[in-house]
């Protein structure tokens, strides 16, 4: 019996890309771009020879068949379209298929501040932005600005999610009879800005006892004292509430970190700062969290609290290392389970012999440009 293919909900950019492909907006010969999967979904997809793609509402969008591996983490395949994704804001303005705009006066708009004053009557404002409920709010802000400008001039507004790949973007514009330089000079970049501030997901990762939770709490305290609202998602606190019922198996630990990442991305999506401090031992799962943040239009900051195992074990305030050494705790990171050391974190800190305030200062220095603090 053929194994059941995995069901995945990819990033908003990937879903937008599939929707453009389904509508023929890349031309008749285009295929799907490689889809990034978690290691377990990648293995399942290769075994089953297929993967089912759903949107955030669980609506089956496409089934990729005859899948093949691309690099270490991606697959691609032949798309079989299952249904249109869930409706989104300004749905009636979205292009439903190829259209020849070459004979029209077209202004490309990729951000709210690019909407021109005094739009000519009869012009078309082509907004390159994603307006999904689960996407960056800057997209809807851009469309609102375009609709407002068009209302007083008789112009019309068309919307299409902007691909983040330059070749795909060029193919899209060519399908519409346009060239990449048509209209606004900024239309070659993804939509950003608008009337909503970008938030931050700060993830501190490290061994138990490394000091990551202490640094996280100090950073959060300093931000709150300075008037910046913060959501602190500490590993132990989260396990009592958000992930109550999960154990410490490898799969449950992955789920724990991904849930933290999802909540943090939602906080950042609305302009907030989420400070997270799980152990997060697996590089692939940390990258999943980074992708969640990016998909919600947020900045992702990774801090590796690189306190050596010997120092963490010496501290051992909870007695966990001693129990792990006795075999009482299976799959304990650093003892009986691996820790993937981040290759290129935004900051690496060893807290051995250091004052926590000084460590927090280093983290806050990373956040200054985003939170408007002057230290």
XYZ file of C-alpha atoms in Angstrom:
375
model
C 0.000 0.000 0.000
C 1.339 3.426 -0.956
C 2.103 5.553 2.112
C -0.073 8.596 2.641
C 1.735 11.794 1.592
C 2.415 14.399 4.278
C 0.190 17.453 4.553
C 2.086 20.727 4.862
C 1.185 24.384 5.174
C 4.127 26.278 3.660
C 5.044 29.926 4.030
C 2.747 32.644 2.752
C 5.257 33.428 0.004
C 5.121 29.809 -1.191
C 1.312 29.779 -1.093
C 1.165 33.036 -3.044
C 3.619 31.589 -5.565
C 1.471 28.480 -6.038
C -1.635 30.640 -6.484
C 0.070 32.715 -9.176
C 1.145 29.508 -10.900
C -2.395 28.093 -10.687
C -3.799 31.251 -12.295
C -1.309 31.051 -15.179
C 0.339 34.327 -14.245
C 3.848 32.973 -14.811
C 3.069 31.760 -18.314
C 2.166 28.326 -19.678
C 5.524 26.612 -19.158
C 6.330 27.598 -15.578
C 6.496 25.064 -12.791
C 6.415 25.308 -9.002
C 9.450 26.533 -7.184
C 11.129 24.167 -4.690
C 9.155 23.767 -1.464
C 11.021 23.618 1.842
C 9.947 20.801 4.153
C 10.878 19.727 7.645
C 13.163 16.656 7.763
C 10.303 14.348 8.756
C 7.960 15.701 6.046
C 10.766 15.515 3.491
C 11.307 11.816 4.201
C 7.564 11.137 4.108
C 7.133 13.022 0.812
C 9.976 11.152 -0.880
C 8.600 7.832 0.367
C 5.054 8.597 -0.791
C 6.158 10.375 -3.967
C 3.837 13.260 -3.211
C 3.009 16.050 -0.782
C -0.319 17.771 -0.149
C -0.273 21.539 0.336
C -2.925 23.253 2.449
C -3.454 26.899 3.349
C -3.587 28.133 6.972
C -7.320 27.333 7.094
C -6.592 23.720 6.153
C -8.018 24.068 2.629
C -6.249 21.645 0.242
C -4.636 23.852 -2.396
C -2.455 21.492 -4.408
C -0.895 18.082 -4.477
C 2.655 17.859 -5.765
C 3.142 14.487 -7.420
C 6.264 12.750 -8.720
C 8.231 14.740 -6.162
C 11.983 14.876 -6.278
C 14.515 16.215 -3.863
C 16.165 19.592 -4.480
C 19.181 20.123 -2.252
C 19.007 19.109 1.387
C 15.591 20.480 2.396
C 13.414 21.103 -0.652
C 11.240 19.123 -3.041
C 9.487 19.939 -6.260
C 6.961 18.075 -8.331
C 4.070 18.182 -10.758
C 1.191 20.240 -9.310
C -2.351 18.893 -9.308
C -4.666 21.737 -8.336
C -7.224 20.838 -5.693
C -8.977 24.120 -4.924
C -8.497 27.852 -4.627
C -7.061 29.039 -1.314
C -9.275 30.721 1.269
C -10.521 34.203 0.401
C -8.446 37.177 1.447
C -8.924 40.915 1.940
C -9.560 42.767 -1.353
C -10.254 39.430 -3.047
C -12.331 41.087 -5.799
C -9.342 43.206 -6.856
C -6.966 40.258 -7.375
C -6.065 39.232 -10.894
C -7.669 35.901 -11.722
C -5.520 35.162 -14.758
C -3.277 36.594 -17.474
C -4.323 39.967 -18.848
C -2.721 42.162 -21.504
C -2.009 45.514 -19.885
C 0.504 46.667 -22.488
C -1.860 49.234 -23.970
C -2.836 50.783 -20.648
C -1.260 53.426 -18.460
C 0.004 51.229 -15.638
C 1.617 52.354 -12.412
C 3.285 49.613 -10.369
C 2.996 50.040 -6.619
C 4.836 47.923 -4.049
C 4.405 50.026 -0.890
C 1.881 52.521 0.459
C 4.290 55.438 0.118
C 4.685 54.694 -3.599
C 1.051 55.490 -4.410
C 1.298 58.719 -6.445
C -0.704 61.850 -5.791
C -3.102 62.736 -8.564
C -3.515 59.366 -10.289
C -4.529 59.988 -13.933
C -8.099 59.121 -14.864
C -8.290 55.772 -16.572
C -4.923 54.602 -15.225
C -4.389 51.204 -13.637
C -2.667 50.930 -10.285
C -1.123 47.453 -10.226
C -0.394 46.670 -6.589
C 2.265 44.016 -6.034
C 1.437 42.885 -2.511
C 0.082 39.966 -0.525
C -3.177 40.750 1.255
C -3.791 37.487 3.082
C -5.115 37.560 6.643
C -2.012 35.734 7.797
C 0.469 37.805 5.783
C 2.254 41.087 6.482
C -0.222 43.889 7.207
C 1.788 46.212 4.969
C 0.182 44.525 1.961
C -3.355 45.517 2.932
C -2.116 49.005 3.851
C -0.698 49.385 0.335
C -3.958 48.294 -1.294
C -5.962 50.643 0.933
C -3.746 53.539 -0.129
C -4.172 52.619 -3.799
C -7.961 52.293 -3.506
C -8.145 55.665 -1.782
C -6.068 57.345 -4.475
C -8.057 55.720 -7.275
C -11.450 56.659 -5.820
C -11.093 60.356 -6.664
C -9.702 59.902 -10.154
C -11.597 57.080 -11.749
C -8.485 54.887 -11.877
C -8.764 51.177 -11.231
C -6.796 48.967 -8.877
C -5.562 45.451 -9.594
C -3.733 43.352 -7.024
C -1.287 40.507 -7.411
C 1.011 39.058 -4.713
C 4.569 40.069 -5.517
C 6.970 37.139 -5.935
C 10.190 37.447 -3.949
C 12.190 35.861 -6.771
C 13.402 38.282 -9.457
C 12.991 35.766 -12.290
C 9.423 34.960 -11.193
C 8.654 38.671 -10.925
C 9.924 39.280 -14.445
C 7.845 36.348 -15.747
C 4.743 37.733 -14.038
C 5.166 41.182 -15.561
C 5.930 39.723 -18.982
C 2.711 37.677 -18.818
C 0.840 40.947 -18.250
C 2.566 42.599 -21.202
C 4.733 44.769 -18.960
C 8.435 45.165 -18.331
C 9.983 45.228 -14.854
C 10.742 48.968 -15.061
C 7.154 50.040 -15.796
C 5.722 52.569 -13.331
C 7.124 53.045 -9.851
C 10.843 52.741 -9.446
C 10.382 50.772 -6.256
C 8.099 48.125 -7.686
C 10.895 45.650 -8.095
C 11.013 45.046 -4.346
C 8.572 43.266 -2.027
C 5.869 45.301 -0.325
C 6.964 46.715 2.978
C 6.426 49.735 5.147
C 2.822 50.893 5.211
C 1.123 51.960 8.416
C 2.189 49.053 10.577
C 5.534 48.701 12.385
C 7.637 45.602 11.913
C 7.956 43.483 15.027
C 10.788 41.326 16.316
C 11.102 37.669 17.254
C 14.119 37.284 19.531
C 15.117 33.650 20.080
C 17.771 32.825 22.666
C 18.971 29.244 22.332
C 21.428 27.300 24.456
C 21.877 24.431 26.873
C 19.925 24.126 30.089
C 21.644 26.344 32.647
C 23.386 28.455 30.019
C 21.707 31.629 31.267
C 19.376 32.169 28.329
C 16.222 32.489 30.459
C 17.942 34.932 32.814
C 19.145 37.060 29.904
C 15.701 36.896 28.278
C 13.997 38.089 31.450
C 16.530 40.892 31.902
C 16.102 42.025 28.303
C 12.314 41.954 28.662
C 12.503 43.883 31.935
C 14.713 46.575 30.423
C 12.393 46.972 27.439
C 9.297 47.250 29.629
C 11.047 49.781 31.863
C 11.764 51.807 28.725
C 8.115 51.750 27.681
C 8.278 48.984 25.069
C 5.623 46.237 25.437
C 7.129 42.748 25.374
C 5.800 39.189 25.323
C 8.149 36.835 27.185
C 7.898 33.199 26.086
C 10.143 31.345 28.508
C 10.487 27.591 28.103
C 9.223 26.554 31.547
C 6.344 29.052 31.594
C 5.235 28.022 28.106
C 5.164 24.361 29.094
C 2.746 25.122 31.911
C 0.307 26.845 29.566
C 0.782 26.875 25.793
C 2.281 23.393 25.495
C 0.876 21.701 28.594
C 0.592 17.973 27.938
C 3.679 17.708 25.756
C 6.471 15.474 26.934
C 10.186 15.653 26.218
C 10.461 13.236 23.320
C 12.272 14.654 20.286
C 8.960 15.160 18.460
C 7.284 16.833 21.435
C 10.271 19.138 21.854
C 10.043 20.138 18.195
C 6.335 20.835 18.637
C 7.060 22.902 21.735
C 9.531 25.152 19.915
C 7.342 25.487 16.829
C 4.368 26.527 18.961
C 6.512 29.135 20.655
C 7.650 30.309 17.232
C 4.108 30.577 15.924
C 2.925 32.668 18.866
C 6.047 34.834 18.677
C 5.500 35.449 14.960
C 1.904 36.498 15.653
C 3.076 38.934 18.334
C 5.673 40.383 15.966
C 3.143 40.541 13.129
C 1.254 43.145 15.139
C 4.362 45.198 15.814
C 5.306 43.645 19.151
C 8.503 42.118 20.472
C 8.502 38.448 21.452
C 11.424 37.262 23.583
C 11.753 33.466 23.516
C 14.202 31.292 25.436
C 13.643 27.566 24.815
C 16.639 25.245 24.486
C 15.673 24.772 20.799
C 18.468 22.264 20.121
C 17.723 21.520 16.452
C 18.914 23.832 13.701
C 16.063 22.821 11.385
C 13.427 23.790 13.949
C 15.129 27.120 14.655
C 15.007 27.814 10.936
C 11.310 26.940 10.975
C 10.799 29.672 13.581
C 12.825 32.110 11.488
C 10.627 31.299 8.493
C 7.461 31.865 10.541
C 8.749 35.291 11.564
C 9.700 36.225 8.007
C 6.353 35.053 6.698
C 4.638 37.447 9.119
C 6.804 40.373 8.073
C 8.895 40.345 11.258
C 12.589 40.536 11.976
C 14.138 37.374 13.421
C 17.100 37.686 15.796
C 18.976 34.564 16.911
C 21.189 34.684 20.004
C 23.281 31.646 20.889
C 23.953 31.569 24.625
C 27.126 29.534 24.216
C 27.972 28.782 27.833
C 30.021 25.533 27.836
C 28.457 22.282 29.025
C 30.877 22.076 31.964
C 29.730 25.438 33.301
C 26.047 24.632 32.730
C 26.479 21.348 34.582
C 28.336 23.072 37.414
C 25.411 25.435 37.927
C 22.681 22.766 37.608
C 20.246 24.651 39.835
C 17.440 22.192 39.091
C 19.546 19.043 39.429
C 18.697 18.029 35.882
C 22.207 17.190 34.723
C 22.761 14.944 37.734
C 19.569 13.081 36.961
C 20.500 12.840 33.293
C 23.912 11.420 34.209
C 22.142 8.761 36.289
C 19.960 7.872 33.312
C 16.782 9.164 34.920
C 16.092 11.692 32.141
C 16.290 10.342 28.579
C 17.028 12.573 25.592
C 18.617 15.291 27.711
C 20.320 17.911 25.550
C 24.096 17.920 25.986
C 24.165 14.549 27.728
C 22.083 11.984 25.847
C 20.702 14.170 23.043
C 22.580 16.412 20.609
C 22.633 20.194 20.380
C 23.126 21.752 16.947
C 25.411 24.733 17.488
C 24.157 27.666 15.356
C 26.595 28.430 12.547
C 25.882 32.144 12.170
C 23.764 33.554 14.988
C 23.248 37.291 15.210
C 25.058 37.161 18.542
C 26.990 34.535 20.491
C 27.400 34.975 24.257
C 29.278 32.913 26.846
C 27.903 33.871 30.265
C 30.725 32.235 32.224
C 31.870 34.708 34.862
C 29.877 37.534 33.297
C 27.290 39.912 34.717
C 23.832 39.234 33.295
C 23.260 42.946 32.785
C 26.251 43.201 30.466
C 24.993 40.216 28.472
C 21.545 41.795 28.214
C 23.141 45.022 26.991
C 24.667 43.142 24.059
C 21.278 41.728 23.118
C 19.582 45.111 23.471
C 22.200 46.635 21.178
C 20.919 44.309 18.437
C 17.358 45.434 18.991
C 17.962 49.190 19.197
C 17.280 49.904 15.504
C 13.970 48.042 15.693
C 12.572 49.227 19.008
C 13.652 52.841 18.884
C 15.733 52.754 22.025
C 18.864 54.870 22.574
C 21.188 53.264 25.065
